Structure formats: structure tokens, C-alpha cells
GROMACS .gro file of C-alpha atoms in nm:
model
  465
    1UNK     CA    1  -1.280   1.423   3.282
    2UNK     CA    2  -1.251   1.281   2.991
    3UNK     CA    3  -1.615   1.114   2.837
    4UNK     CA    4  -1.593   0.727   2.900
    5UNK     CA    5  -1.664   0.633   2.493
    6UNK     CA    6  -1.931   0.429   2.674
    7UNK     CA    7  -2.167   0.630   2.508
    8UNK     CA    8  -2.446   0.596   2.247
    9UNK     CA    9  -2.232   0.468   1.951
   10UNK     CA   10  -2.049   0.120   2.124
   11UNK     CA   11  -2.456   0.060   2.254
   12UNK     CA   12  -2.543   0.059   1.906
   13UNK     CA   13  -2.773  -0.157   1.789
   14UNK     CA   14  -2.787  -0.292   1.451
   15UNK     CA   15  -3.175  -0.297   1.326
   16UNK     CA   16  -3.365  -0.242   0.997
   17UNK     CA   17  -3.539   0.047   0.979
   18UNK     CA   18  -3.894  -0.013   1.093
   19UNK     CA   19  -3.971   0.454   1.226
   20UNK     CA   20  -4.218   0.618   1.412
   21UNK     CA   21  -4.035   0.949   1.424
   22UNK     CA   22  -3.995   1.175   1.125
   23UNK     CA   23  -3.562   1.071   1.105
   24UNK     CA   24  -3.729   0.674   1.060
   25UNK     CA   25  -4.011   0.767   0.855
   26UNK     CA   26  -3.740   0.960   0.614
   27UNK     CA   27  -3.516   0.683   0.573
   28UNK     CA   28  -3.823   0.416   0.577
   29UNK     CA   29  -3.857   0.623   0.241
   30UNK     CA   30  -3.500   0.624   0.106
   31UNK     CA   31  -3.387   0.224   0.192
   32UNK     CA   32  -3.760   0.125   0.095
   33UNK     CA   33  -3.600   0.218  -0.255
   34UNK     CA   34  -3.235   0.239  -0.440
   35UNK     CA   35  -3.066   0.103  -0.091
   36UNK     CA   36  -3.360  -0.142   0.051
   37UNK     CA   37  -3.141  -0.433   0.198
   38UNK     CA   38  -2.982  -0.200   0.365
   39UNK     CA   39  -2.906  -0.202   0.728
   40UNK     CA   40  -2.962   0.101   0.888
   41UNK     CA   41  -2.756   0.143   1.216
   42UNK     CA   42  -3.011   0.264   1.551
   43UNK     CA   43  -2.869   0.365   1.897
   44UNK     CA   44  -3.007   0.199   2.215
   45UNK     CA   45  -3.351   0.402   2.233
   46UNK     CA   46  -3.466   0.212   1.895
   47UNK     CA   47  -3.341   0.574   1.710
   48UNK     CA   48  -3.143   0.548   1.370
   49UNK     CA   49  -2.854   0.761   1.447
   50UNK     CA   50  -2.847   1.109   1.407
   51UNK     CA   51  -2.546   1.315   1.477
   52UNK     CA   52  -2.656   1.694   1.401
   53UNK     CA   53  -2.507   1.754   1.077
   54UNK     CA   54  -2.209   1.721   1.234
   55UNK     CA   55  -1.951   1.779   1.017
   56UNK     CA   56  -1.621   1.534   0.913
   57UNK     CA   57  -1.287   1.562   0.647
   58UNK     CA   58  -1.064   1.347   0.594
   59UNK     CA   59  -0.811   1.553   0.472
   60UNK     CA   60  -0.506   1.448   0.230
   61UNK     CA   61  -0.233   1.661   0.048
   62UNK     CA   62  -0.358   1.586  -0.292
   63UNK     CA   63  -0.761   1.660  -0.306
   64UNK     CA   64  -0.804   2.046  -0.371
   65UNK     CA   65  -1.119   2.189  -0.198
   66UNK     CA   66  -1.369   1.821  -0.213
   67UNK     CA   67  -1.222   1.507  -0.387
   68UNK     CA   68  -1.582   1.463  -0.463
   69UNK     CA   69  -1.584   1.762  -0.671
   70UNK     CA   70  -1.654   1.801  -1.031
   71UNK     CA   71  -1.858   1.573  -1.282
   72UNK     CA   72  -1.870   1.213  -1.242
   73UNK     CA   73  -1.607   1.038  -1.419
   74UNK     CA   74  -1.781   0.658  -1.415
   75UNK     CA   75  -2.054   0.443  -1.363
   76UNK     CA   76  -1.924   0.363  -0.986
   77UNK     CA   77  -1.766   0.729  -0.955
   78UNK     CA   78  -2.090   0.827  -0.967
   79UNK     CA   79  -2.259   0.525  -0.718
   80UNK     CA   80  -1.969   0.606  -0.483
   81UNK     CA   81  -2.159   0.937  -0.473
   82UNK     CA   82  -2.497   0.884  -0.466
   83UNK     CA   83  -2.399   0.668  -0.207
   84UNK     CA   84  -2.214   0.804  -0.007
   85UNK     CA   85  -2.518   1.144   0.030
   86UNK     CA   86  -2.768   0.810   0.145
   87UNK     CA   87  -2.528   0.759   0.441
   88UNK     CA   88  -2.470   1.193   0.517
   89UNK     CA   89  -2.844   1.207   0.480
   90UNK     CA   90  -2.957   0.918   0.605
   91UNK     CA   91  -2.770   0.993   0.968
   92UNK     CA   92  -2.751   1.316   0.904
   93UNK     CA   93  -2.340   1.414   0.916
   94UNK     CA   94  -2.135   1.599   0.650
   95UNK     CA   95  -1.862   1.448   0.514
   96UNK     CA   96  -1.578   1.566   0.304
   97UNK     CA   97  -1.280   1.469   0.141
   98UNK     CA   98  -0.992   1.750   0.088
   99UNK     CA   99  -0.705   1.917   0.092
  100UNK     CA  100  -0.556   2.022   0.386
  101UNK     CA  101  -0.170   2.173   0.200
  102UNK     CA  102   0.065   2.082  -0.014
  103UNK     CA  103   0.240   1.785   0.048
  104UNK     CA  104   0.504   1.971   0.157
  105UNK     CA  105   0.335   2.175   0.395
  106UNK     CA  106   0.085   1.820   0.540
  107UNK     CA  107   0.345   1.721   0.820
  108UNK     CA  108   0.342   2.086   1.015
  109UNK     CA  109  -0.030   2.182   0.946
  110UNK     CA  110  -0.102   1.802   1.137
  111UNK     CA  111   0.146   1.857   1.419
  112UNK     CA  112  -0.010   2.173   1.411
  113UNK     CA  113  -0.373   2.101   1.438
  114UNK     CA  114  -0.261   1.803   1.677
  115UNK     CA  115  -0.126   2.051   1.956
  116UNK     CA  116  -0.293   2.321   1.930
  117UNK     CA  117  -0.641   2.177   1.827
  118UNK     CA  118  -0.956   2.284   1.608
  119UNK     CA  119  -1.364   2.294   1.540
  120UNK     CA  120  -1.298   2.183   1.289
  121UNK     CA  121  -1.324   1.727   1.305
  122UNK     CA  122  -0.998   1.565   1.047
  123UNK     CA  123  -0.929   1.299   1.005
  124UNK     CA  124  -0.550   1.316   0.865
  125UNK     CA  125  -0.418   1.079   0.552
  126UNK     CA  126  -0.044   1.143   0.646
  127UNK     CA  127   0.245   0.893   0.557
  128UNK     CA  128   0.578   0.831   0.722
  129UNK     CA  129   0.724   1.183   0.766
  130UNK     CA  130   0.393   1.211   1.007
  131UNK     CA  131   0.366   0.939   1.159
  132UNK     CA  132   0.647   0.860   1.402
  133UNK     CA  133   0.702   1.254   1.527
  134UNK     CA  134   0.336   1.182   1.543
  135UNK     CA  135   0.373   0.895   1.758
  136UNK     CA  136   0.654   1.049   1.960
  137UNK     CA  137   0.432   1.293   2.076
  138UNK     CA  138   0.174   1.114   2.152
  139UNK     CA  139  -0.070   1.302   1.839
  140UNK     CA  140  -0.286   1.015   1.799
  141UNK     CA  141  -0.572   0.832   1.933
  142UNK     CA  142  -0.617   0.526   1.987
  143UNK     CA  143  -0.815   0.292   1.761
  144UNK     CA  144  -0.799   0.030   1.940
  145UNK     CA  145  -1.079   0.227   2.211
  146UNK     CA  146  -1.368   0.276   1.928
  147UNK     CA  147  -1.577  -0.086   2.020
  148UNK     CA  148  -1.843  -0.050   1.841
  149UNK     CA  149  -1.648  -0.035   1.524
  150UNK     CA  150  -1.606  -0.372   1.275
  151UNK     CA  151  -1.260  -0.435   1.244
  152UNK     CA  152  -1.260  -0.782   1.073
  153UNK     CA  153  -1.443  -0.583   0.816
  154UNK     CA  154  -1.287  -0.653   0.439
  155UNK     CA  155  -1.299  -0.351   0.399
  156UNK     CA  156  -0.997  -0.195   0.661
  157UNK     CA  157  -0.661  -0.296   0.536
  158UNK     CA  158  -0.503  -0.435   0.807
  159UNK     CA  159  -0.084  -0.369   0.713
  160UNK     CA  160  -0.214  -0.008   0.785
  161UNK     CA  161  -0.309  -0.126   1.116
  162UNK     CA  162  -0.086  -0.349   1.247
  163UNK     CA  163   0.228  -0.153   1.152
  164UNK     CA  164   0.163   0.184   1.426
  165UNK     CA  165   0.096  -0.020   1.728
  166UNK     CA  166   0.187  -0.029   2.075
  167UNK     CA  167   0.065  -0.333   2.284
  168UNK     CA  168  -0.226  -0.419   2.199
  169UNK     CA  169  -0.362  -0.072   2.053
  170UNK     CA  170  -0.346   0.079   1.711
  171UNK     CA  171  -0.307   0.452   1.559
  172UNK     CA  172  -0.321   0.359   1.192
  173UNK     CA  173  -0.610   0.248   0.958
  174UNK     CA  174  -0.725   0.299   0.600
  175UNK     CA  175  -0.975   0.185   0.357
  176UNK     CA  176  -0.813   0.236   0.064
  177UNK     CA  177  -0.662  -0.218  -0.079
  178UNK     CA  178  -0.315  -0.180  -0.067
  179UNK     CA  179  -0.071  -0.012  -0.330
  180UNK     CA  180   0.045  -0.389  -0.484
  181UNK     CA  181   0.398  -0.202  -0.513
  182UNK     CA  182   0.683  -0.418  -0.688
  183UNK     CA  183   0.642  -0.682  -0.896
  184UNK     CA  184   0.824  -0.854  -1.226
  185UNK     CA  185   0.768  -0.661  -1.601
  186UNK     CA  186   0.811  -0.904  -1.860
  187UNK     CA  187   0.907  -0.824  -2.213
  188UNK     CA  188   0.651  -1.033  -2.451
  189UNK     CA  189   0.833  -1.072  -2.754
  190UNK     CA  190   1.234  -1.113  -2.614
  191UNK     CA  191   1.098  -1.412  -2.408
  192UNK     CA  192   0.953  -1.571  -2.724
  193UNK     CA  193   1.268  -1.458  -2.934
  194UNK     CA  194   1.453  -1.711  -2.564
  195UNK     CA  195   1.199  -1.976  -2.706
  196UNK     CA  196   1.051  -1.899  -2.385
  197UNK     CA  197   0.601  -1.945  -2.399
  198UNK     CA  198   0.541  -1.489  -2.371
  199UNK     CA  199   0.292  -1.673  -2.050
  200UNK     CA  200   0.526  -1.898  -1.890
  201UNK     CA  201   0.626  -1.592  -1.600
  202UNK     CA  202   0.241  -1.645  -1.536
  203UNK     CA  203   0.201  -2.033  -1.590
  204UNK     CA  204   0.445  -2.050  -1.307
  205UNK     CA  205   0.278  -1.828  -1.097
  206UNK     CA  206  -0.052  -1.921  -1.045
  207UNK     CA  207   0.077  -2.289  -0.994
  208UNK     CA  208   0.342  -2.165  -0.763
  209UNK     CA  209   0.650  -2.276  -0.903
  210UNK     CA  210   0.763  -1.926  -1.018
  211UNK     CA  211   1.088  -1.930  -0.779
  212UNK     CA  212   1.436  -1.779  -0.801
  213UNK     CA  213   1.554  -2.077  -0.999
  214UNK     CA  214   1.256  -2.035  -1.270
  215UNK     CA  215   1.349  -1.710  -1.235
  216UNK     CA  216   1.781  -1.721  -1.332
  217UNK     CA  217   1.703  -1.977  -1.561
  218UNK     CA  218   1.471  -1.752  -1.772
  219UNK     CA  219   1.760  -1.478  -1.766
  220UNK     CA  220   2.012  -1.677  -1.880
  221UNK     CA  221   1.773  -1.796  -2.158
  222UNK     CA  222   1.710  -1.418  -2.268
  223UNK     CA  223   2.105  -1.262  -2.210
  224UNK     CA  224   2.172  -1.349  -2.577
  225UNK     CA  225   2.543  -1.291  -2.824
  226UNK     CA  226   2.258  -1.382  -3.113
  227UNK     CA  227   2.516  -1.260  -3.404
  228UNK     CA  228   2.826  -1.391  -3.201
  229UNK     CA  229   3.043  -1.083  -3.187
  230UNK     CA  230   3.113  -1.115  -2.843
  231UNK     CA  231   2.896  -0.860  -2.746
  232UNK     CA  232   2.448  -0.978  -2.596
  233UNK     CA  233   2.319  -0.820  -2.772
  234UNK     CA  234   2.050  -0.863  -2.546
  235UNK     CA  235   2.024  -0.855  -2.126
  236UNK     CA  236   1.782  -1.073  -1.898
  237UNK     CA  237   1.741  -0.767  -1.681
  238UNK     CA  238   1.788  -0.399  -1.564
  239UNK     CA  239   1.655  -0.329  -1.227
  240UNK     CA  240   1.691  -0.064  -0.939
  241UNK     CA  241   1.878  -0.188  -0.694
  242UNK     CA  242   1.632  -0.002  -0.416
  243UNK     CA  243   1.307  -0.202  -0.549
  244UNK     CA  244   1.468  -0.483  -0.611
  245UNK     CA  245   1.733  -0.592  -0.309
  246UNK     CA  246   1.434  -0.498  -0.068
  247UNK     CA  247   1.162  -0.753  -0.239
  248UNK     CA  248   1.398  -1.073  -0.310
  249UNK     CA  249   1.421  -1.045   0.055
  250UNK     CA  250   1.024  -1.054   0.182
  251UNK     CA  251   1.100  -1.345  -0.157
  252UNK     CA  252   1.245  -1.591   0.107
  253UNK     CA  253   1.096  -1.468   0.397
  254UNK     CA  254   1.199  -1.222   0.563
  255UNK     CA  255   1.206  -0.835   0.584
  256UNK     CA  256   1.615  -0.595   0.632
  257UNK     CA  257   1.383  -0.380   0.923
  258UNK     CA  258   1.184  -0.583   1.162
  259UNK     CA  259   0.936  -0.636   1.437
  260UNK     CA  260   1.006  -0.827   1.707
  261UNK     CA  261   0.771  -0.977   2.008
  262UNK     CA  262   0.736  -0.687   2.185
  263UNK     CA  263   0.685  -0.472   1.922
  264UNK     CA  264   1.042  -0.349   1.912
  265UNK     CA  265   1.214  -0.248   1.524
  266UNK     CA  266   1.555  -0.458   1.442
  267UNK     CA  267   1.825  -0.521   1.305
  268UNK     CA  268   1.712  -0.798   1.028
  269UNK     CA  269   2.060  -0.777   0.801
  270UNK     CA  270   2.284  -0.998   0.995
  271UNK     CA  271   2.006  -1.305   0.918
  272UNK     CA  272   2.131  -1.590   0.746
  273UNK     CA  273   1.833  -1.550   0.477
  274UNK     CA  274   1.936  -1.147   0.464
  275UNK     CA  275   2.313  -1.269   0.369
  276UNK     CA  276   2.125  -1.541   0.152
  277UNK     CA  277   1.941  -1.325   0.024
  278UNK     CA  278   2.195  -0.996  -0.096
  279UNK     CA  279   2.451  -1.251  -0.205
  280UNK     CA  280   2.191  -1.425  -0.536
  281UNK     CA  281   2.141  -1.040  -0.589
  282UNK     CA  282   2.453  -0.955  -0.630
  283UNK     CA  283   2.496  -1.287  -0.813
  284UNK     CA  284   2.221  -1.211  -1.118
  285UNK     CA  285   2.402  -0.842  -1.160
  286UNK     CA  286   2.695  -0.972  -1.288
  287UNK     CA  287   2.533  -1.232  -1.533
  288UNK     CA  288   2.233  -1.110  -1.663
  289UNK     CA  289   2.211  -0.719  -1.594
  290UNK     CA  290   2.240  -0.449  -1.860
  291UNK     CA  291   2.626  -0.243  -1.825
  292UNK     CA  292   2.551   0.118  -1.743
  293UNK     CA  293   2.625   0.302  -2.090
  294UNK     CA  294   2.885   0.501  -2.028
  295UNK     CA  295   2.754   0.912  -1.970
  296UNK     CA  296   2.416   0.776  -1.913
  297UNK     CA  297   2.206   0.913  -1.596
  298UNK     CA  298   2.079   0.713  -1.279
  299UNK     CA  299   1.713   0.618  -1.461
  300UNK     CA  300   1.877   0.432  -1.780
  301UNK     CA  301   1.707   0.050  -1.668
  302UNK     CA  302   1.378   0.233  -1.729
  303UNK     CA  303   1.542   0.336  -2.112
  304UNK     CA  304   1.660  -0.033  -2.152
  305UNK     CA  305   1.340  -0.170  -2.030
  306UNK     CA  306   1.127   0.041  -2.274
  307UNK     CA  307   1.387   0.039  -2.555
  308UNK     CA  308   1.305  -0.379  -2.560
  309UNK     CA  309   1.712  -0.427  -2.480
  310UNK     CA  310   1.625  -0.657  -2.136
  311UNK     CA  311   1.379  -0.898  -2.099
  312UNK     CA  312   1.285  -0.818  -1.718
  313UNK     CA  313   1.248  -0.543  -1.496
  314UNK     CA  314   1.184  -0.522  -1.097
  315UNK     CA  315   0.989  -0.241  -1.040
  316UNK     CA  316   0.670  -0.053  -0.860
  317UNK     CA  317   0.288  -0.131  -1.100
  318UNK     CA  318   0.281   0.231  -1.119
  319UNK     CA  319   0.482   0.200  -1.424
  320UNK     CA  320   0.190   0.054  -1.581
  321UNK     CA  321  -0.053   0.392  -1.516
  322UNK     CA  322  -0.116   0.558  -1.906
  323UNK     CA  323   0.088   0.904  -1.807
  324UNK     CA  324   0.400   0.653  -1.705
  325UNK     CA  325   0.713   0.482  -1.824
  326UNK     CA  326   0.586   0.239  -2.015
  327UNK     CA  327   0.177   0.327  -2.130
  328UNK     CA  328   0.349   0.450  -2.480
  329UNK     CA  329   0.636   0.118  -2.512
  330UNK     CA  330   0.671  -0.118  -2.868
  331UNK     CA  331   0.703  -0.456  -2.729
  332UNK     CA  332   0.428  -0.634  -2.506
  333UNK     CA  333   0.483  -0.696  -2.121
  334UNK     CA  334   0.351  -0.856  -1.860
  335UNK     CA  335   0.317  -0.809  -1.505
  336UNK     CA  336   0.397  -1.108  -1.206
  337UNK     CA  337   0.518  -1.110  -0.836
  338UNK     CA  338   0.891  -1.157  -0.740
  339UNK     CA  339   0.958  -1.527  -0.779
  340UNK     CA  340   0.938  -1.725  -0.468
  341UNK     CA  341   1.243  -1.696  -0.260
  342UNK     CA  342   1.391  -2.065  -0.075
  343UNK     CA  343   1.347  -1.963   0.283
  344UNK     CA  344   0.974  -1.854   0.215
  345UNK     CA  345   0.701  -1.935   0.322
  346UNK     CA  346   0.488  -2.000  -0.033
  347UNK     CA  347   0.328  -1.638  -0.088
  348UNK     CA  348   0.400  -1.423  -0.316
  349UNK     CA  349   0.451  -1.098  -0.096
  350UNK     CA  350   0.478  -0.770  -0.169
  351UNK     CA  351   0.602  -0.423   0.090
  352UNK     CA  352   0.365  -0.239   0.197
  353UNK     CA  353   0.401   0.136   0.237
  354UNK     CA  354   0.008   0.251   0.194
  355UNK     CA  355  -0.083   0.540   0.352
  356UNK     CA  356  -0.237   0.590   0.716
  357UNK     CA  357  -0.569   0.724   0.849
  358UNK     CA  358  -0.535   0.920   1.213
  359UNK     CA  359  -0.753   1.072   1.475
  360UNK     CA  360  -0.587   1.324   1.660
  361UNK     CA  361  -0.566   1.228   2.011
  362UNK     CA  362  -0.646   1.684   2.081
  363UNK     CA  363  -1.035   1.545   2.065
  364UNK     CA  364  -1.180   1.403   2.374
  365UNK     CA  365  -1.350   1.053   2.397
  366UNK     CA  366  -1.710   1.133   2.275
  367UNK     CA  367  -1.639   1.355   2.069
  368UNK     CA  368  -1.355   1.117   1.855
  369UNK     CA  369  -1.609   0.843   1.882
  370UNK     CA  370  -1.866   1.051   1.680
  371UNK     CA  371  -1.572   1.081   1.435
  372UNK     CA  372  -1.465   0.744   1.366
  373UNK     CA  373  -1.825   0.665   1.369
  374UNK     CA  374  -1.920   0.908   1.085
  375UNK     CA  375  -1.642   0.789   0.931
  376UNK     CA  376  -1.716   0.390   0.994
  377UNK     CA  377  -2.057   0.449   0.802
  378UNK     CA  378  -1.924   0.657   0.504
  379UNK     CA  379  -1.678   0.413   0.396
  380UNK     CA  380  -1.847   0.087   0.387
  381UNK     CA  381  -1.896  -0.052   0.040
  382UNK     CA  382  -2.123   0.072  -0.143
  383UNK     CA  383  -2.389  -0.118  -0.258
  384UNK     CA  384  -2.461  -0.291  -0.562
  385UNK     CA  385  -2.006  -0.393  -0.624
  386UNK     CA  386  -1.824  -0.662  -0.506
  387UNK     CA  387  -1.612  -0.488  -0.263
  388UNK     CA  388  -1.327  -0.796  -0.334
  389UNK     CA  389  -1.294  -0.704  -0.740
  390UNK     CA  390  -1.409  -0.362  -0.806
  391UNK     CA  391  -1.120  -0.288  -0.733
  392UNK     CA  392  -0.996  -0.359  -1.096
  393UNK     CA  393  -1.175  -0.116  -1.263
  394UNK     CA  394  -0.908   0.141  -1.175
  395UNK     CA  395  -0.645  -0.094  -1.272
  396UNK     CA  396  -0.742  -0.252  -1.619
  397UNK     CA  397  -0.647  -0.003  -1.887
  398UNK     CA  398  -0.282   0.071  -1.706
  399UNK     CA  399  -0.173  -0.357  -1.849
  400UNK     CA  400  -0.148  -0.488  -2.153
  401UNK     CA  401  -0.310  -0.822  -2.039
  402UNK     CA  402  -0.578  -0.870  -1.803
  403UNK     CA  403  -0.368  -1.170  -1.630
  404UNK     CA  404  -0.134  -0.918  -1.460
  405UNK     CA  405  -0.451  -0.789  -1.260
  406UNK     CA  406  -0.670  -1.072  -1.152
  407UNK     CA  407  -0.377  -1.311  -1.065
  408UNK     CA  408  -0.018  -1.039  -0.992
  409UNK     CA  409  -0.196  -0.783  -0.835
  410UNK     CA  410  -0.374  -0.956  -0.608
  411UNK     CA  411  -0.155  -1.179  -0.503
  412UNK     CA  412   0.004  -0.887  -0.453
  413UNK     CA  413  -0.310  -0.754  -0.220
  414UNK     CA  414  -0.369  -1.054  -0.030
  415UNK     CA  415   0.014  -1.046   0.126
  416UNK     CA  416   0.156  -0.697   0.132
  417UNK     CA  417   0.420  -0.764   0.414
  418UNK     CA  418   0.511  -0.368   0.688
  419UNK     CA  419   0.775  -0.191   0.490
  420UNK     CA  420   0.969  -0.089   0.843
  421UNK     CA  421   1.310   0.044   0.748
  422UNK     CA  422   1.027   0.416   0.628
  423UNK     CA  423   0.948   0.409   0.950
  424UNK     CA  424   1.310   0.512   1.083
  425UNK     CA  425   1.432   0.824   1.090
  426UNK     CA  426   1.830   0.836   0.956
  427UNK     CA  427   1.788   0.487   0.803
  428UNK     CA  428   2.052   0.458   0.516
  429UNK     CA  429   1.999   0.106   0.357
  430UNK     CA  430   2.008   0.126   0.063
  431UNK     CA  431   2.381   0.304   0.117
  432UNK     CA  432   2.475   0.028   0.422
  433UNK     CA  433   2.328  -0.243   0.286
  434UNK     CA  434   2.251  -0.247  -0.123
  435UNK     CA  435   2.477   0.005  -0.369
  436UNK     CA  436   2.747  -0.167  -0.192
  437UNK     CA  437   2.695  -0.522  -0.232
  438UNK     CA  438   2.491  -0.496  -0.533
  439UNK     CA  439   2.777  -0.444  -0.774
  440UNK     CA  440   3.036  -0.728  -0.531
  441UNK     CA  441   3.177  -0.429  -0.426
  442UNK     CA  442   3.171  -0.551  -0.075
  443UNK     CA  443   3.002  -0.931   0.117
  444UNK     CA  444   2.682  -0.833   0.278
  445UNK     CA  445   2.836  -0.985   0.630
  446UNK     CA  446   3.111  -0.707   0.515
  447UNK     CA  447   2.815  -0.446   0.474
  448UNK     CA  448   2.644  -0.571   0.751
  449UNK     CA  449   2.901  -0.521   0.989
  450UNK     CA  450   2.993  -0.154   0.924
  451UNK     CA  451   2.669  -0.059   0.958
  452UNK     CA  452   2.500  -0.226   1.284
  453UNK     CA  453   2.640  -0.041   1.556
  454UNK     CA  454   2.490   0.309   1.427
  455UNK     CA  455   2.154   0.187   1.336
  456UNK     CA  456   2.111  -0.010   1.664
  457UNK     CA  457   2.131   0.347   1.801
  458UNK     CA  458   1.835   0.476   1.596
  459UNK     CA  459   1.738   0.159   1.591
  460UNK     CA  460   1.686   0.204   2.018
  461UNK     CA  461   1.567   0.630   1.887
  462UNK     CA  462   1.281   0.509   1.659
  463UNK     CA  463   1.200   0.266   1.952
  464UNK     CA  464   1.142   0.502   2.175
  465UNK     CA  465   0.786   0.579   2.043
   0.00000   0.00000   0.00000
């Protein structure tokens, strides 16, 4: 029989170090210096938690042998490493983030360990390729059992915790900030040439007036035939339909795939809000989108924005990264959230699709509790930094102005919506509901009617986890 978690860590008290044994004396000396204001967790006997040198691995598919190997790349990186060393020395454990196979190998390696077990103490970082099969196989530990973990701390990514649930239980966590994902890039030069203040999208966003109506007004002004030859010289937008339509839906208060009060996945595509949204998207495409150039590849839309042919593009923020599409763009650009829809809740939103951290259920309760507590201690924010601000440092060099980070990304991180469609094996929402309606070839209602029976079967299968 498994041991219960009502052991050492469930009853640990959080106290300042006053130490009298060797462990306490050593810790007291450390705390008196750089981390003098840090509280140290003790067990029920008043001793600093001691994990006896236990080693835990946070296993991903990109970090190599050690995510903290080599020289620190910044002052923040240096301070993070010092803090991690302090926690490991204080509580006598070892923790390392490292790669467990390449991207294509990782899901099978996770499955194999969850079935057979082993000597390693893993926390796996998984994506949607692993999560549904893992839930069906009951591979992952119920994290709600860890009653000594304060799940209300700001460090926990609430979107991830709420994504993989079963009743009151949840099976995935993350301390990474939600990835901002979808927003709207805009070309400042084209706006100015169309008589629009280049900061207008930011200003409207800040005032809560960045709406579908305001967006369309700018699209109309930026779709221009400047030499009166009957051919548009600039267009309002060029977009990937798979970024545009799902993001527009959540702006209007609903996702294409949702979950009901019982936690079951449901098809929302017949809802009036989805139908309204898809019709609106098709209207914008037909009136303001640049036609695809003859003979061009699927990614022509990115060249159109980069070359200053279109004023707006709905896409993910990663395109602003130094090694991505818009790093060398000649024109200056900004980045705002998707505009507010008429049926939405007045909050700027993005679709959450973050990696998830899971603990194998093959561990007994005591071992799982130790792994979880070690991760909790190791992942606490580095002292001296505002955890609500420090994440911005990695984004400032992605964009041409600070408002994209200080305003837009803050909105997107505060209000992510779970992207449930990525959790449903076999769902082809792009082909069934987006591509055919994007250009107006079929109506949203027709697309819904033709796909709903197939979706019902796929959702029933996914709901049996």
C-alpha cells in the first residue's frame, strides 16, 4: 500500500531560521548575508527540511545536458543560478533541468518511464502530444493531493493548472509565464500615411476602445488606391486564417472548443457568437485583405507585412524575436492585442498553449511529495526581483517600442484562454471550420452542419480520460 502524503512535508511549518544543529547553523550563516530576508521551511520537529541529497530532473526536449551549463548570459541569469544553488544547499537536494531526448523522441520516453518507472526522479515538461494519452493511461500524478503546496502563489501559471482537470483534481502545472501568443502587428508608416496617429492602436487599447469597429475603421483607411488606377497600392491586412479566426472567436466571448460545467469538451461552433465571428472575419477578408500573389507560397502573408504592403497582421508575438521574421523589417511596427468583440467580456485575450509540467503517477505518495516540494522550493522567484516585472526583460529586445511589452503583453498574459482544440486528437478545425469559411466559400452554419457529427465522435473519445 502506498504511504500517505500526511508526512513530513504536509505538516512543515514556515519559520525563520534559528538553527541549533549543523544544518541549521550552516543555513543561518547563509541567510544572514545575501538572502537574510528569506524565510526557511522547517519540518514538524523544527529542523530545516533536509532531502538527504535527493536528485530531481526537470526533463524537457531542448535544454541539452544542463539548462544552466556555461556562463551566465545576464545579471538575472547569474542571480537565478545563485538562488538555485542556495536552495539546493539549504535543503540538501540537487535539481537540474535537462533534455530527455529530442522533440520527436520525448513523448515516447515519457510514456515508457510512466509505465516502467526507474531510479530517476522526474518532472516531465510535456506538450499536447503527450497529455491526452497520458491522461487516458493515468500516467500523471494528481497534483491536488499536495496540500502543503500553496497553489495560490503568483508563480503558478493558472491557465495550465486549469487546463488538465478531472473533477477537483488537476494533473499539470507550470511556473513559466503564459506565452503571449496571438496579437496584432501594425505598420506605423502605413497608418501615418493613411492619416492615423501611429500610436492610435496603443491609445485605443489602453482606453478599452480597441474594438472590432475601431479595427475595421483603420483597415478601411489603409486599403488605398493612391494613384487612382483602380488597383489598391496598400491593403488593410494579410493574415493566416488559422491565427485570425480562433483569436477572433475568443475576443467575442467564446472558443471553438470549450468545456462544460462537468469538465467535458464541447463543440461551440454552432453557437451564435462563433457564427457571428466567422461571418465578420469573412467580411474583413473580402473587403480589406491583400489578394494572394499568383504563384506565391503559403507564407506570402508574412512577406506582405514585412515589405510594407499591408498595415495589419494577426499573428503570434514570436515573429518579433531577434531571429524571426520581422527582426530586419525596414518599417517601424507596433503590437497590440486582438480587438474586443461585441459579445466579449471587455478583456483582451489570447489562446493559451503553454507547455505543462507533470509528475509520473508511478511514484508512491511519499516520493512524489518530495519531488513536488523540491520543485516548489527551487522554483520560488529569485529574491530582489519583482516577479510581475522581471519577465519583461526577455521581451524588450523583441519589439521596436516598450508599449508592446508594458501594455500589450501584460494584457495577454493576464487573460489567457485555454486552447482546448489542441487537446482533441483528430479534430481538424482548420479544414472543417476555418479555411472553407475564410474566403466565403461556405457559410459558417454549413461548415458546422457538415462537421458536427464527426466532431461529436472525436469529442466523446477525448472525454473518456
